[in-house]
Coordinates of C-alpha atoms and ligand atoms in Angstrom, one line a residue:
M912 CA -34.2 1.1 -28.9
N913 CA -36.2 -2.3 -29.8
A914 CA -37.2 -3.9 -26.7
Q915 CA -36.6 -7.1 -28.1
Y916 CA -32.9 -6.6 -28.5
K917 CA -31.2 -9.5 -26.3
V918 CA -27.8 -8.6 -24.6
A919 CA -25.8 -11.1 -23.1
V920 CA -23.1 -9.9 -20.2
V921 CA -20.7 -12.7 -19.2
G922 CA -19.3 -12.5 -15.7
G923 CA -21.0 -11.6 -12.6
G924 CA -18.3 -9.1 -11.1
I925 CA -18.5 -5.4 -10.2
F926 CA -18.1 -5.0 -13.8
G927 CA -20.4 -7.3 -15.5
A928 CA -22.8 -6.4 -13.0
T929 CA -22.7 -2.9 -13.3
A930 CA -22.7 -2.8 -17.0
A931 CA -25.6 -5.0 -17.0
I932 CA -27.6 -2.2 -15.2
E933 CA -26.7 0.5 -17.2
I934 CA -27.6 -1.3 -21.0
A935 CA -31.0 -2.6 -19.4
K936 CA -31.5 1.3 -18.8
L937 CA -31.4 1.1 -23.2
G938 CA -34.8 -0.3 -22.6
V939 CA -33.2 -4.0 -24.2
K940 CA -33.2 -7.2 -22.7
V941 CA -30.2 -8.1 -20.6
T942 CA -29.0 -11.2 -19.1
I943 CA -26.3 -11.9 -17.1
F944 CA -24.4 -15.6 -16.9
E945 CA -22.3 -16.2 -14.0
R946 CA -20.8 -19.4 -13.4
E947 CA -20.9 -19.3 -9.6
C948 CA -23.7 -19.5 -6.8
D949 CA -24.1 -15.8 -6.5
L950 CA -22.4 -12.2 -8.0
M951 CA -19.2 -11.1 -7.0
H952 CA -17.7 -14.6 -5.5
A953 CA -14.4 -14.2 -7.5
A954 CA -11.9 -11.2 -7.5
S955 CA -14.8 -8.6 -6.6
G956 CA -15.6 -10.4 -3.5
I957 CA -11.8 -11.0 -2.7
N958 CA -9.6 -7.9 -2.4
Q959 CA -8.7 -5.8 -0.4
Y960 CA -11.9 -3.4 -0.9
R961 CA -10.2 -0.3 -1.4
L962 CA -11.9 2.2 -3.4
H963 CA -8.9 4.0 -4.8
R964 CA -8.5 7.6 -4.5
G965 CA -4.8 7.7 -6.0
Y966 CA -2.6 7.3 -2.8
H967 CA -1.0 3.7 -3.8
Y968 CA -0.2 4.4 -7.1
P969 CA 2.6 7.1 -6.8
R970 CA 4.6 5.8 -9.7
S971 CA 1.4 6.0 -12.1
F972 CA 0.1 9.4 -12.6
E973 CA -2.4 8.0 -14.9
T974 CA -3.8 5.0 -12.8
M975 CA -3.9 7.8 -10.0
L976 CA -6.1 9.9 -11.6
A977 CA -8.1 7.5 -13.4
S978 CA -8.9 6.6 -9.6
K979 CA -9.5 10.1 -8.7
K980 CA -11.5 10.8 -11.0
A981 CA -14.1 7.6 -10.8
E982 CA -14.0 7.4 -6.7
P983 CA -16.8 10.3 -6.0
E984 CA -19.4 8.3 -8.5
F985 CA -18.7 4.9 -7.0
A986 CA -18.6 6.4 -3.4
K987 CA -22.0 8.2 -4.0
R988 CA -23.7 5.1 -6.2
F989 CA -22.9 2.8 -3.5
S990 CA -22.7 5.1 -0.2
P991 CA -24.4 2.1 2.0
A992 CA -21.4 -0.1 1.0
M993 CA -18.9 2.5 1.9
V994 CA -17.5 1.5 5.3
K995 CA -17.4 4.7 7.6
D996 CA -15.3 5.4 10.7
V997 CA -12.3 4.2 9.5
T998 CA -8.6 6.1 9.9
H999 CA -6.7 5.8 6.5
Y1000 CA -2.7 6.0 6.9
Y1001 CA 0.0 5.9 3.9
S1002 CA 3.3 5.1 5.4
I1003 CA 6.2 5.0 3.7
S1004 CA 9.1 2.3 4.4
S1005 CA 12.9 3.5 5.1
E1006 CA 14.0 1.2 3.6
N1007 CA 13.6 -0.8 0.2
S1008 CA 11.0 1.9 -1.0
K1009 CA 10.9 2.5 -4.5
V1010 CA 9.3 6.5 -3.6
S1011 CA 11.4 8.0 -0.7
A1012 CA 9.2 10.0 2.1
D1013 CA 10.3 13.2 0.1
E1014 CA 9.0 11.9 -3.7
Y1015 CA 5.9 10.6 -2.0
I1016 CA 5.2 14.0 -0.2
K1017 CA 5.4 15.6 -3.6
F1018 CA 2.9 13.3 -5.3
C1019 CA 0.4 14.0 -2.7
D1020 CA 0.9 17.5 -3.5
A1021 CA 1.3 17.2 -7.0
A1022 CA -2.0 15.1 -7.4
D1023 CA -3.5 17.7 -4.8
L1024 CA -4.7 14.5 -2.7
Y1025 CA -4.9 15.3 1.0
Y1026 CA -2.6 14.7 3.8
K1027 CA -1.6 15.2 7.1
Q1028 CA 1.9 14.0 8.6
V1029 CA 1.6 12.2 11.9
S1030 CA 3.1 9.8 14.1
I1031 CA 1.1 6.9 15.3
P1032 CA 1.8 4.1 17.9
I1033 CA 1.2 1.3 15.6
V1034 CA 4.2 1.4 13.0
S1035 CA 7.7 0.6 14.0
S1036 CA 10.9 2.3 13.4
K1037 CA 11.1 1.0 9.9
V1038 CA 8.7 3.3 8.8
A1039 CA 9.9 7.3 7.3
I1040 CA 6.7 8.5 7.5
T1041 CA 3.1 8.2 8.0
L1042 CA 0.2 10.5 6.4
E1043 CA -3.1 10.2 7.6
A1044 CA -5.2 10.2 4.3
Q1045 CA -8.6 10.6 3.0
E1046 CA -9.9 7.0 1.2
H1047 CA -12.9 4.7 1.4
L1048 CA -12.8 1.1 1.8
F1049 CA -16.1 -0.8 0.6
D1050 CA -18.1 -3.7 2.7
P1051 CA -18.6 -6.5 -0.6
N1052 CA -21.5 -8.0 1.2
V1053 CA -23.6 -4.9 1.1
L1054 CA -21.9 -4.3 -2.3
R1055 CA -23.6 -7.3 -3.5
Q1056 CA -26.8 -6.6 -1.8
L1057 CA -27.0 -3.1 -3.6
L1058 CA -26.1 -4.8 -7.1
T1059 CA -28.8 -7.5 -6.7
Q1060 CA -31.7 -5.3 -5.6
E1061 CA -30.3 -3.0 -8.8
L1062 CA -30.3 -5.7 -11.6
H1063 CA -33.8 -6.9 -9.9
D1064 CA -35.5 -3.2 -10.5
A1065 CA -33.6 -2.8 -13.8
N1066 CA -35.4 -6.6 -15.2
V1067 CA -31.6 -7.8 -15.5
T1068 CA -32.3 -11.7 -16.0
L1069 CA -29.9 -13.2 -13.4
Q1070 CA -28.6 -16.7 -14.3
L1071 CA -26.3 -18.0 -11.7
Q1072 CA -24.3 -21.3 -12.0
T1073 CA -24.1 -20.9 -15.8
N1074 CA -20.8 -21.3 -17.5
A1075 CA -21.9 -18.9 -20.8
T1076 CA -20.4 -20.7 -23.7
K1077 CA -20.4 -19.9 -27.7
S1078 CA -23.7 -21.9 -28.3
L1079 CA -25.2 -20.6 -25.4
L1080 CA -24.7 -17.0 -26.8
K1081 CA -25.5 -17.6 -30.6
N1082 CA -28.9 -16.4 -29.8
F1083 CA -27.9 -12.8 -28.7
D1084 CA -27.5 -9.4 -30.2
F1085 CA -24.4 -8.1 -28.4
V1086 CA -22.3 -10.0 -25.4
V1087 CA -20.4 -8.1 -23.4
I1088 CA -17.2 -9.9 -21.9
A1089 CA -16.6 -9.3 -18.2
T1090 CA -14.6 -12.4 -17.0
Y1091 CA -11.4 -10.7 -15.9
A1092 CA -9.2 -14.1 -15.6
S1093 CA -11.1 -16.5 -17.3
S1094 CA -11.9 -13.3 -20.3
N1095 CA -9.6 -15.2 -23.0
E1096 CA -11.8 -18.5 -22.7
L1097 CA -14.8 -17.2 -24.6
V1098 CA -12.7 -14.9 -26.6
K1099 CA -11.2 -17.9 -27.9
Q1100 CA -14.1 -19.7 -28.4
L1101 CA -15.5 -16.5 -30.3
D1102 CA -12.8 -16.5 -32.5
L1103 CA -11.7 -13.4 -31.4
P1104 CA -8.2 -11.6 -30.5
M1105 CA -6.3 -12.8 -27.2
Q1106 CA -4.7 -10.5 -25.1
A1107 CA -2.1 -12.1 -22.8
Y1108 CA -1.9 -10.9 -19.3
Q1109 CA 0.3 -11.7 -16.1
F1110 CA -2.0 -14.0 -13.5
E1111 CA -1.3 -14.0 -10.2
V1112 CA -2.9 -16.5 -7.5
C1113 CA -3.6 -14.8 -4.5
E1114 CA -3.7 -15.3 -0.8
K1115 CA -6.2 -13.0 1.6
P1116 CA -6.0 -13.7 5.4
I1117 CA -8.6 -12.5 7.7
V1118 CA -8.0 -11.7 11.1
R1119 CA -9.1 -10.2 14.6
M1120 CA -6.7 -7.6 16.0
P1121 CA -6.5 -6.8 19.5
K1122 CA -9.3 -4.2 20.3
S1123 CA -6.6 -1.6 20.9
F1124 CA -5.6 -2.1 17.4
G1125 CA -8.7 0.4 16.4
K1126 CA -10.9 1.0 13.4
V1127 CA -7.3 1.9 11.1
S1128 CA -6.5 1.1 7.4
L1129 CA -3.0 0.9 7.1
V1130 CA -0.2 0.9 3.7
I1131 CA 3.2 0.4 3.8
M1132 CA 4.7 1.4 0.8
D1133 CA 6.3 1.3 -1.8
G1134 CA 7.5 -2.1 -2.5
P1135 CA 7.5 -5.3 -1.1
F1136 CA 5.4 -4.2 1.8
M1137 CA 2.2 -5.0 3.1
C1138 CA -1.3 -3.6 4.4
I1139 CA -4.1 -4.2 6.9
D1140 CA -7.3 -2.6 6.7
P1141 CA -11.1 -3.7 7.8
Y1142 CA -12.8 -6.2 6.4
G1143 CA -16.3 -4.5 5.5
H1144 CA -18.3 -3.8 8.4
S1145 CA -17.1 -6.5 10.7
D1146 CA -14.8 -6.8 13.5
L1147 CA -12.3 -8.5 11.4
Y1148 CA -9.4 -7.1 9.3
V1149 CA -8.0 -8.3 5.7
L1150 CA -4.2 -8.7 5.1
G1151 CA -2.6 -7.5 1.8
N1152 CA 1.3 -8.5 1.0
V1153 CA 2.8 -7.3 -2.1
V1154 CA 5.4 -10.7 -1.9
H1155 CA 3.7 -13.1 0.5
A1156 CA 0.0 -13.0 -0.9
I1157 CA 1.5 -14.3 -4.2
H1158 CA 1.3 -18.2 -4.5
S1159 CA 1.8 -18.5 -8.0
V1160 CA 2.3 -16.0 -11.5
N1161 CA 2.2 -16.6 -14.8
D1162 CA 2.1 -14.7 -18.0
G1163 CA -0.1 -16.1 -21.2
F1164 CA -3.6 -16.3 -21.8
D1165 CA -4.8 -18.1 -19.0
P1166 CA -4.0 -18.6 -15.5
Q1167 CA -2.3 -21.8 -14.0
I1168 CA -4.1 -22.9 -10.7
S1169 CA -2.0 -25.4 -8.9
P1170 CA -4.4 -28.5 -7.6
E1171 CA -3.6 -27.3 -4.1
V1172 CA -5.1 -24.1 -4.5
A1173 CA -7.8 -24.9 -7.0
P1174 CA -10.6 -26.4 -5.0
M1175 CA -9.9 -22.9 -2.6
L1176 CA -10.4 -20.6 -5.5
N1177 CA -13.4 -17.9 -5.0
H1178 CA -14.9 -19.9 -2.2
G1179 CA -14.9 -17.4 0.3
I1180 CA -13.3 -17.6 3.6
I1181 CA -11.5 -21.2 3.8
K1182 CA -11.0 -22.0 7.5
N1183 CA -8.2 -24.3 7.3
P1184 CA -6.8 -23.9 4.1
T1185 CA -4.6 -26.8 2.8
T1186 CA -2.0 -24.4 1.9
T1187 CA -1.2 -20.8 3.5
K1188 CA 1.2 -18.5 3.6
F1189 CA -0.2 -16.7 6.6
P1190 CA 3.2 -17.0 8.7
D1191 CA 5.3 -15.2 6.0
F1192 CA 2.4 -12.8 6.0
I1193 CA 2.9 -12.1 10.1
E1194 CA 6.4 -12.5 10.2
S1195 CA 7.1 -9.7 7.7
G1196 CA 4.6 -7.6 8.6
K1197 CA 5.5 -7.4 12.4
Q1198 CA 8.5 -5.8 11.0
F1199 CA 6.4 -2.5 10.5
I1200 CA 3.2 -3.0 12.6
P1201 CA 4.7 -4.7 15.7
P1202 CA 0.4 -5.5 16.8
L1203 CA 0.3 -8.0 14.0
S1204 CA 2.5 -10.3 16.1
E1205 CA -1.2 -10.7 17.7
A1206 CA -3.5 -11.1 15.1
E1207 CA -5.4 -14.1 15.4
F1208 CA -6.0 -16.3 12.1
I1209 CA -9.5 -16.7 10.9
G1210 CA -9.0 -18.2 7.3
S1211 CA -7.9 -17.1 4.2
M1212 CA -9.7 -16.2 0.6
F1213 CA -7.9 -17.6 -2.8
T1214 CA -8.4 -15.8 -5.9
V1215 CA -6.7 -14.7 -9.1
R1216 CA -5.6 -11.0 -9.8
T1217 CA -4.7 -10.4 -13.6
V1218 CA -3.1 -7.5 -15.0
L1219 CA -1.7 -6.0 -17.7
P1220 CA 1.7 -7.6 -18.7
K1221 CA 5.2 -5.8 -17.6
R1222 CA 3.9 -3.2 -15.8
D1223 CA 5.5 -3.8 -12.7
L1224 CA 7.8 -0.6 -12.9
T1225 CA 4.8 1.6 -12.8
D1226 CA 1.9 -0.6 -11.5
E1227 CA -0.4 0.7 -13.4
R1228 CA -3.7 -0.5 -13.6
P1229 CA -5.9 0.8 -16.6
T1230 CA -9.4 -0.2 -17.4
E1231 CA -10.0 -1.2 -20.9
V1232 CA -13.3 -1.1 -22.6
V1233 CA -12.5 -3.0 -25.9
Q1234 CA -14.6 -3.5 -29.0
L1235 CA -13.7 -6.8 -30.2
S1236 CA -15.9 -7.0 -32.9
P1237 CA -19.2 -5.1 -34.1
N1238 CA -21.3 -7.1 -31.2
V1239 CA -18.5 -8.1 -28.6
V1240 CA -16.9 -6.1 -26.1
R1241 CA -14.5 -7.0 -23.7
L1242 CA -14.3 -5.0 -20.2
F1243 CA -11.1 -5.4 -18.5
S1244 CA -11.1 -4.4 -15.0
G1245 CA -7.8 -2.1 -13.6
K1246 CA -9.3 -0.7 -9.9
I1247 CA -12.9 -1.2 -9.0
G1248 CA -13.9 2.5 -8.7
T1249 CA -13.7 3.0 -12.6
S1250 CA -16.7 0.1 -13.4
V1251 CA -19.3 2.7 -12.9
H1252 CA -17.6 4.3 -15.3
A1253 CA -16.7 1.6 -17.9
A1254 CA -20.5 0.7 -17.9
K1255 CA -21.3 3.9 -19.2
N1256 CA -19.2 3.4 -21.7
T1257 CA -19.8 0.2 -22.7
A1258 CA -23.8 1.1 -23.0
E1259 CA -23.1 3.7 -25.2
I1260 CA -21.4 1.3 -27.5
V1261 CA -24.3 -0.9 -27.2
S1262 CA -26.6 2.0 -28.0
R1263 CA -24.5 2.8 -30.7
Q1264 CA -24.3 -0.8 -32.6
L1265 CA -27.7 -1.4 -32.2
A1266 CA -29.4 1.6 -33.1
Ligands
FAD1697 C1 -5.6 -9.6 -4.3 C2 -6.7 -8.5 -5.0 C3 -6.7 -7.6 -4.4 C4 -7.2 -6.6 -5.5 N1 -7.5 -5.1 -4.3 C5 -8.0 -4.1 -4.6 C6 -8.6 -3.2 -4.4 O1 -8.4 -3.1 -2.9 N2 -9.2 -2.2 -5.0 C7 -9.5 -2.2 -6.0 O2 -10.1 -1.3 -6.8 N3 -9.4 -3.5 -6.8 C8 -8.4 -4.0 -6.5 N4 -8.4 -5.5 -6.9 C9 -8.8 -5.1 -8.3 C10 -10.2 -6.1 -8.5 O3 -10.7 -6.9 -7.4 C11 -10.7 -6.5 -10.0 O4 -10.1 -5.0 -10.6 C12 -12.0 -6.8 -10.2 O5 -12.7 -7.3 -9.0 C13 -12.3 -7.3 -11.2 O6 -13.9 -7.1 -11.6 P1 -14.5 -8.0 -12.5 O7 -15.8 -8.0 -12.5 O8 -14.1 -7.8 -13.7 O9 -14.1 -9.5 -12.2 P2 -14.6 -10.6 -11.0 O10 -15.0 -10.2 -10.0 O11 -13.2 -11.8 -11.4 O12 -15.6 -11.5 -12.1 C14 -16.0 -12.0 -13.1 C15 -16.9 -13.0 -13.1 O13 -16.8 -13.8 -14.2 C16 -17.2 -14.9 -14.1 N5 -17.0 -16.0 -15.4 C17 -15.7 -15.9 -15.6 N6 -15.8 -16.9 -16.9 C18 -17.2 -17.1 -16.9 C19 -18.2 -17.9 -17.8 N7 -17.8 -18.3 -19.3 N8 -19.6 -17.9 -17.9 C20 -20.0 -17.2 -17.0 N9 -19.3 -16.7 -15.8 C21 -17.8 -16.6 -15.9 C22 -16.1 -15.4 -12.7 O14 -17.2 -16.6 -12.2 C23 -16.3 -14.2 -11.8 O15 -17.4 -14.0 -11.1 C24 -8.0 -6.8 -5.8 C25 -7.4 -7.9 -6.9 C26 -6.8 -8.9 -6.1 C27 -7.0 -10.3 -7.1

C-alpha cells in the first residue's frame, strides 16, 4: 500500500488505539488525535474492567457469544494487563431478578460457560445461588502502557490534547471515528448520518475493603443490583451499581452532562467529589454483600456510558464498525474484548478503500 496515504484515527480509547495499530500494519501513515492528555482517559479507563466472557448476558445470547468469541484473543494479546489471582463469583438475587437461579444455570450450560455452585460467607441470604466462574479483569494502567508501547513500535503519531475537527482532518485520506460518547460531534461536522444513543453519566466509586474480603470479583445478577471488583493490580476495589451508578440518562445525539459533574468527567479518581451516590451504593449493596458496610471510600470516577437506545430488555451490547462514507468509518464500542476484532475489521475496510 502507498506509504504516503494518511489515516486519522480520532479517539485514544481502547478502540481507537487498537484500530490505529492494526491500520499501521498496512504500511500507511497513521495519526491518533486524542483530546485528553493521555490514552484511555474516558470510558476505556473508567469502567468495571471486566473482560467479559458472557456470564453477564443471560438475556442476550448474541452479546454472550460475541464476548466469548472475542475474549481469548484480547486476553492473550494484552496478557500482562490481566489481573491474576482473582476468584470470580456470579450470584443470582432471590428477589427481583430478571433471570431465576434455574434459568441462569441453564443459560451457563447452553453457553458452555464453566461454573461451580458454591456457598460463600460474603453474601447474605438475599442471594439464591452463587456460581464460581472463570473470567478476567484487566488493569487499565497496564493496558495504557502496553498500548503506548505498541503505538510507538508501529510508528503511529500520537497527538494528545488535540480536538479533531473537520478542518484538521481535511488532509487525511481516511478517517476512523472512535470517539464513543462524542461520536456525533464529528459525524455532524462531516455531514454524515448521526446515530442516536442512550447516554448514561456514571459514577465508579473506588473503595478499600477489609483484608478478610479477599481478592474477589462478585456480581449480583440480574436486575437492579451491583458488583465489586479488584481495581487493577492495586489493593483497592471498584464498585458498580445498575441503579445508583447513574447520575443522569438521556436519549439523543449528544450526552447531557450537569454542570456539577462536568468538571469531574474523565479526570480519574476524584478524592472529594462535589456530588456522589456512594452512600446509596453501600446502603443497597450491603443488603447482598454485608462486608460492604466496612468499605472505606477513596474517591469516585465519572464518565459517560453510551449504548444503543432501547436495549434495556436484553441488555445487548453490540460493537459496530460502520462505513459512513467511502473514507470514513465509525467504530462504536460494545464490549472492550471486541476491540481487537473490530480493529482488524476496520483495517480491512481501510485496505480495501485505499488499495
Ligand atoms: C461505567 C461503565 C462501566 C463499563 N464496564 C465495562 C466492562 O466492565 N467491560 C467492558 O467490556 N465494557 C465496559 N464498559 C464499556 C466500555 O468501557 C466502552 O465500551 C469502551 O471503553 C469504549 O471504548 P472507546 O475507545 O470506544 O471509547 P473511549 O474510551 O471513550 O475513547 C474515546 C476517546 O475519544 C476522545 N475524543 C472524543 N472526541 C474527540 C475529538 N473530537 N478529538 C479527539 N479526541 C476525541 C475522548 O477523549 C476519548 O478518550 C463500561 C462503560 C462504562 C461507562
